Coordinates of C-alpha atoms in Angstrom, one line a residue:
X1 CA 65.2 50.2 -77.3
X2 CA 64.7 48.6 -74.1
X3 CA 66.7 47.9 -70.6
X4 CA 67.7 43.9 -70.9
X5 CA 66.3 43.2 -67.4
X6 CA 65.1 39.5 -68.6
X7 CA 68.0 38.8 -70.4
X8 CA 70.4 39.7 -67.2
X9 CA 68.3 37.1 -65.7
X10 CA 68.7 34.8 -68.9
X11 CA 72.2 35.3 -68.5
X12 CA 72.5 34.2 -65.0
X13 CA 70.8 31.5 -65.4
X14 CA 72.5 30.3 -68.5
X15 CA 76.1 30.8 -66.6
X16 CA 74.5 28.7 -63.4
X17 CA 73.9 25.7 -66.1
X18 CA 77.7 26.2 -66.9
X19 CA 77.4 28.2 -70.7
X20 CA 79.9 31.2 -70.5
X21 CA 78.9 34.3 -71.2
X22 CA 80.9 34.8 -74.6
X23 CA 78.5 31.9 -76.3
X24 CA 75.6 33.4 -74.9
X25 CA 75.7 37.0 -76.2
X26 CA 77.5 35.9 -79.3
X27 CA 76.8 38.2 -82.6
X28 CA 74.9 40.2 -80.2
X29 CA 77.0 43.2 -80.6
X30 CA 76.9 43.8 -76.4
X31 CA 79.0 42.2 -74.1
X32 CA 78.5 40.9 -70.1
X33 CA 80.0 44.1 -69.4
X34 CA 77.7 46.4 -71.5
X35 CA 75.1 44.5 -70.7
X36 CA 75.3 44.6 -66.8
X37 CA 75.4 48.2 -67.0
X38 CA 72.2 49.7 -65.4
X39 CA 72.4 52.0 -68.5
X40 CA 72.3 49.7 -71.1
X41 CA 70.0 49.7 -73.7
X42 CA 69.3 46.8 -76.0
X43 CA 67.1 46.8 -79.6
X44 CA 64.9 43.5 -80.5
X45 CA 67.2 42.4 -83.2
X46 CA 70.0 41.5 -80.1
X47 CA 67.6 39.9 -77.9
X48 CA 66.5 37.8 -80.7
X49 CA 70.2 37.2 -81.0
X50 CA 70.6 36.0 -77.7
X51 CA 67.1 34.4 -77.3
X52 CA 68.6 32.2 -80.3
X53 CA 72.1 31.2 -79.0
X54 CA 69.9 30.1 -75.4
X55 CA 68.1 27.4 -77.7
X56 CA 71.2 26.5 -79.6
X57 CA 73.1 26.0 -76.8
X58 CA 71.0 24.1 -74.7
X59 CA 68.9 22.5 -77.3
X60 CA 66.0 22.7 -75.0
X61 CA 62.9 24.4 -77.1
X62 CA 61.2 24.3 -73.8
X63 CA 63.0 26.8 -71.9
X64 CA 61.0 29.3 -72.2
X65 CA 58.6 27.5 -69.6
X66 CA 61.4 27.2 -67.0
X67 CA 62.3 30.4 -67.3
X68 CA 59.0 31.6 -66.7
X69 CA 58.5 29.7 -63.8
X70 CA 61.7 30.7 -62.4
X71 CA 60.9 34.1 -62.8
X72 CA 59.9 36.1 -59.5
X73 CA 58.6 39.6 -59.1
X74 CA 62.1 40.6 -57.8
X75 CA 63.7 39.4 -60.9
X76 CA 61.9 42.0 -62.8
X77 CA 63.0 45.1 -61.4
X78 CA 61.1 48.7 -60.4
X79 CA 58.5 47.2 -62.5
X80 CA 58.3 44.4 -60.3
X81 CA 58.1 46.3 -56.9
X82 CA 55.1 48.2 -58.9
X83 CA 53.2 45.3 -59.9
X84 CA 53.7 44.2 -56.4
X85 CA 52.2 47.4 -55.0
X86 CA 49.4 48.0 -57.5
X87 CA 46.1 48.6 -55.6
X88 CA 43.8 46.3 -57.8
X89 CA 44.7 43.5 -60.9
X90 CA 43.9 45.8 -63.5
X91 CA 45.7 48.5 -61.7
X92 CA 48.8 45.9 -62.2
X93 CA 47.6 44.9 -65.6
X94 CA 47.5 48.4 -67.1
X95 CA 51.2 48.5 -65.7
X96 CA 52.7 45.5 -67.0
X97 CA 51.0 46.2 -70.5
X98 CA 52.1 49.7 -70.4
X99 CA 55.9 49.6 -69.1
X100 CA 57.3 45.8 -69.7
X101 CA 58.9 46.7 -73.3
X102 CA 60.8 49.2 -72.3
X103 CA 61.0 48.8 -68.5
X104 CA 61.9 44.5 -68.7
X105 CA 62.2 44.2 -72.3
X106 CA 59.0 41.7 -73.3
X107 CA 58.6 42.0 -77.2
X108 CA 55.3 42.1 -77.1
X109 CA 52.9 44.8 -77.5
X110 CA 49.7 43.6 -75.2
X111 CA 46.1 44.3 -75.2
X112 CA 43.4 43.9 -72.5
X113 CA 39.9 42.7 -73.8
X114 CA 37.0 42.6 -71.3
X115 CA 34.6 39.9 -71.8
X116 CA 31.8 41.3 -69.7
X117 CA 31.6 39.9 -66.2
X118 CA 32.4 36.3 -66.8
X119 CA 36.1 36.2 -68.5
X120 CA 39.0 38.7 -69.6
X121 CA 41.5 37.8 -71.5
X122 CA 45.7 39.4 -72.4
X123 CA 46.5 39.5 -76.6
X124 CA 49.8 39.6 -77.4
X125 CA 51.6 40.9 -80.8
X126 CA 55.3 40.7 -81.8
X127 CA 56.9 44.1 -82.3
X128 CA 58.7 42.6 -84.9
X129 CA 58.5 39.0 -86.3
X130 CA 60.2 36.8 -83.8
X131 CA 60.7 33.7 -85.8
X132 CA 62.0 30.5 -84.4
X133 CA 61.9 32.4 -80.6
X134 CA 57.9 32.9 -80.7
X135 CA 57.4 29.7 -78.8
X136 CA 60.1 30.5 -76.4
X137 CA 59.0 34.2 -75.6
X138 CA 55.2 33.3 -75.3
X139 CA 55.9 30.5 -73.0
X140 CA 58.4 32.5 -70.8
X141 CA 55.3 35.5 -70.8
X142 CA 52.2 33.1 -69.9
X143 CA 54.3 31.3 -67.3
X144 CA 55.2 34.7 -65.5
X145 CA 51.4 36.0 -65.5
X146 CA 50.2 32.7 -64.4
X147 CA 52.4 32.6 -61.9
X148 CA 52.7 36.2 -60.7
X149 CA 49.7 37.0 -60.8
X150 CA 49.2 34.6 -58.1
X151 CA 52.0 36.1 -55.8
X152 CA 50.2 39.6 -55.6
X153 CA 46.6 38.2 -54.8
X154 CA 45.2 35.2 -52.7
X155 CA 45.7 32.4 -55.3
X156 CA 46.8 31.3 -58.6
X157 CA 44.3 32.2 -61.7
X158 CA 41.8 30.2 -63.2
X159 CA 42.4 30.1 -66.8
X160 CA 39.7 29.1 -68.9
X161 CA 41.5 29.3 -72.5
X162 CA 45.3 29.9 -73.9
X163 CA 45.5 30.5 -77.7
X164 CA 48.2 30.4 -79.6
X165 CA 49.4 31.3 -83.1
X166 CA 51.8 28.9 -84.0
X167 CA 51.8 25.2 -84.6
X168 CA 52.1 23.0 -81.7
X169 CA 55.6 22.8 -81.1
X170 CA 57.4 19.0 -79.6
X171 CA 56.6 19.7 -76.4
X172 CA 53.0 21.2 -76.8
X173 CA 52.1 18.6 -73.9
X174 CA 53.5 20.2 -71.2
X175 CA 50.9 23.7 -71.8
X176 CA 48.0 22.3 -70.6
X177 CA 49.9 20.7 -67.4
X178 CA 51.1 23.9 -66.4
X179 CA 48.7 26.7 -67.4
X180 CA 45.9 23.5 -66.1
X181 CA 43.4 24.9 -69.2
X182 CA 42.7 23.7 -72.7
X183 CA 45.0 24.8 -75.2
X184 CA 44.3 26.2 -79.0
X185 CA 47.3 26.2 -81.6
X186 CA 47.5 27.9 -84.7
X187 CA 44.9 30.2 -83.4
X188 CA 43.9 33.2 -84.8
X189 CA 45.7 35.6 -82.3
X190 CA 48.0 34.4 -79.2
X191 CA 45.4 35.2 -75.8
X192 CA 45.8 33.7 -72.3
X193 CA 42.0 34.1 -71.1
X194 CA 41.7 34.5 -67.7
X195 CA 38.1 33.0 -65.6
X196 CA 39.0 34.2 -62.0
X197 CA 40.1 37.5 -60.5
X198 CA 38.3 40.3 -61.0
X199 CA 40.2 43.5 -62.6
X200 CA 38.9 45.5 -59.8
X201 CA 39.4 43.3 -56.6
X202 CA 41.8 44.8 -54.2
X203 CA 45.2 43.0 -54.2
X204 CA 47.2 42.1 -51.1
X205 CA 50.5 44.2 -50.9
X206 CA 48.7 47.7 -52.1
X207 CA 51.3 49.6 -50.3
X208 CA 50.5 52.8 -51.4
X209 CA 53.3 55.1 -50.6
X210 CA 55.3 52.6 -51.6
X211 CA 53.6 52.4 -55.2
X212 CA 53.4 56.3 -55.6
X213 CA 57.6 55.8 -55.4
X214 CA 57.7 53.3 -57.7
X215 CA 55.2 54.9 -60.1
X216 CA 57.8 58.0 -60.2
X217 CA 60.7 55.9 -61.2
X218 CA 58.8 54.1 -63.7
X219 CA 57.3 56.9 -65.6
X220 CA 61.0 58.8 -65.0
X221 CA 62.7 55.4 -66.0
X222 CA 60.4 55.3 -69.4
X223 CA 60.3 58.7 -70.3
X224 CA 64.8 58.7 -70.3
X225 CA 64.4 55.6 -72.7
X226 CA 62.6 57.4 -75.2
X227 CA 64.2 60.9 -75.3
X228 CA 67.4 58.4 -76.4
X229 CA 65.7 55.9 -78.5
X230 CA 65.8 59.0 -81.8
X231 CA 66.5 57.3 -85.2
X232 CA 70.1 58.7 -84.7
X233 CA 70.9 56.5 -81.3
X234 CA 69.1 53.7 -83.3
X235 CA 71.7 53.6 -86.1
X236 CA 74.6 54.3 -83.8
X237 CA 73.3 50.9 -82.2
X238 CA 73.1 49.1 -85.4
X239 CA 76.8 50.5 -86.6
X240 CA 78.2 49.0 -83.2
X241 CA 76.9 45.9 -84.3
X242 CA 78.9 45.6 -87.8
X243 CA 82.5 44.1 -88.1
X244 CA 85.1 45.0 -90.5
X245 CA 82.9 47.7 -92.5
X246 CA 80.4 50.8 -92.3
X247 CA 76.9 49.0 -93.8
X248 CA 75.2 51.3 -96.2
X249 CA 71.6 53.1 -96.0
X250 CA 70.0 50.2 -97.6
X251 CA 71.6 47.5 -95.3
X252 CA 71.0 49.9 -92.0
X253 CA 67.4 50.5 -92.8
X254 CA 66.6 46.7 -93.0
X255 CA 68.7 46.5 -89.7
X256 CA 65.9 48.9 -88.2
X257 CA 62.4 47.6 -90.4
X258 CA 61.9 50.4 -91.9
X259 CA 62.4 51.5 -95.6
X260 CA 65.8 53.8 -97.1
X261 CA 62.8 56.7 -97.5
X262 CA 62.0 56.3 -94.1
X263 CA 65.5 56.8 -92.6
X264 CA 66.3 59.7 -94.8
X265 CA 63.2 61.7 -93.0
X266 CA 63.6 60.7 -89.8
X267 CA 67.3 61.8 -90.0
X268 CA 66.6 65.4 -91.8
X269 CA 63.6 65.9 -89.1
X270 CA 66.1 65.5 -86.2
X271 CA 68.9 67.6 -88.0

């Protein structure tokens, strides 16, 4: 479970092109209201949803890139303002990789690889398989560290590589115009590597009273998500998502990736 910071953003912006929001939360099991509750919690399985009904609707396989580029720290909530007020890049690496699931609800888990002195370089791995909206949430994900990362220090990065794991989709051209680097598909892993910026260079806005506040939330903000993401509040959410009938065991573990065995445990553990 995550809060659906992006996609309050993907809705706005989806609304501003003149969709309604009805068409784009459809089968989603939340509504605009739900949704725009700072309370809210949303799984994968609805932002793939939603993710899917942006590319249907606007038949633009692309989007992802706008989005990303569109995307400013602000848009991304507490986890923006402590990004923003990180004292060093890997300072604000280590917090992006560490809080944007739950904090801005990226479905990616990340990992940082240090090359030595010359390179380092961001992997990325899909919680769950994303399908047909890969393309559109690694797009949206490179675009926003390219271009972040050049708001909190003195200039944009140099990237010296991006790597991707699926095929090149239609408009494969427009990568290595925006991210300015070559670009592998059907690579072995999906990695942006980075040339410039050392992980240790001071960054500009290292307010630090500010960032001790916004570390707080953060950490406060995380550690509420988990004490109600149990396997109980997991299968309320995938009961609120069926219509006209209760699904059984075998149809709610699917729902949740994990085998009929593995429900029964969890739910005996928590009583």
């Amino acid at each position: 479970m995550f809060r659906p910071v992006k996609l309050r953003q993907h809705l706005a912006w989806m609304v501003a092109k003149g969709y309604s929001p009805s068409d784009v939360l459809a089968d989603s099991g939340t509504t605009e209201e739900q949704l725009l509750n700072p309370s809210c919690l949303i799984d994968l399985r609805q932002y793939k949803t939603i993710v899917g009904n942006i590319l249907n609707l606007t038949g633009d396989h692309g989007i992802g890139l706008e989005f990303g580029e569109m995307t400013e720290l602000r848009d991304c909530g507490m986890l923006g303002h402590l990004v923003m007020s990180a004292q060093t890049t890997r300072q604000a690496t280590r917090y992006w990789i560490d809080y944007s699931h739950e904090l801005l609800g990226e479905p990616f888990s990340i990992k940082l690889v240090e090359n030595g002195t010359e390179d380092w370089a961001l992997e990325f791995s899909e919680l769950i398989p994303l399908g047909r909206i890969l393309n559109f949430c690694v797009e949206e994900q490179f675009m926003m560290i390219y271009k972040l990362s050049g708001r909190i220090s003195s200039a944009p990065p140099k990237l010296k590589r991006v790597e991707l794991s699926y095929s090149a989709p239609p408009h494969g051209d427009l990568y290595e115009k925006y991210f300015k680097a070559p670009v592998k598909f059907n690579a072995a892993k999906t990695r942006i590597t980075i040339l410039t910026h050392r992980l240790d260079l001071p960054l500009l806005d290292n307010d630090q009273e500010f960032h001790e506040i916004c570390q707080r939330q953060c950490e406060l903000m995380f550690r509420k998500i988990h004490q109600v993401d149990s396997m109980a509040s997991k299968i309320k959410h995938v009961l609120m998502r069926f219509k006209g009938g209760v699904p059984g065991m075998e149809e709610v573990a699917r729902e949740l990736n994990v085998s009929a065995r593995t429900l029964r445990r969890h739910l005996i553990e928590e009583g």
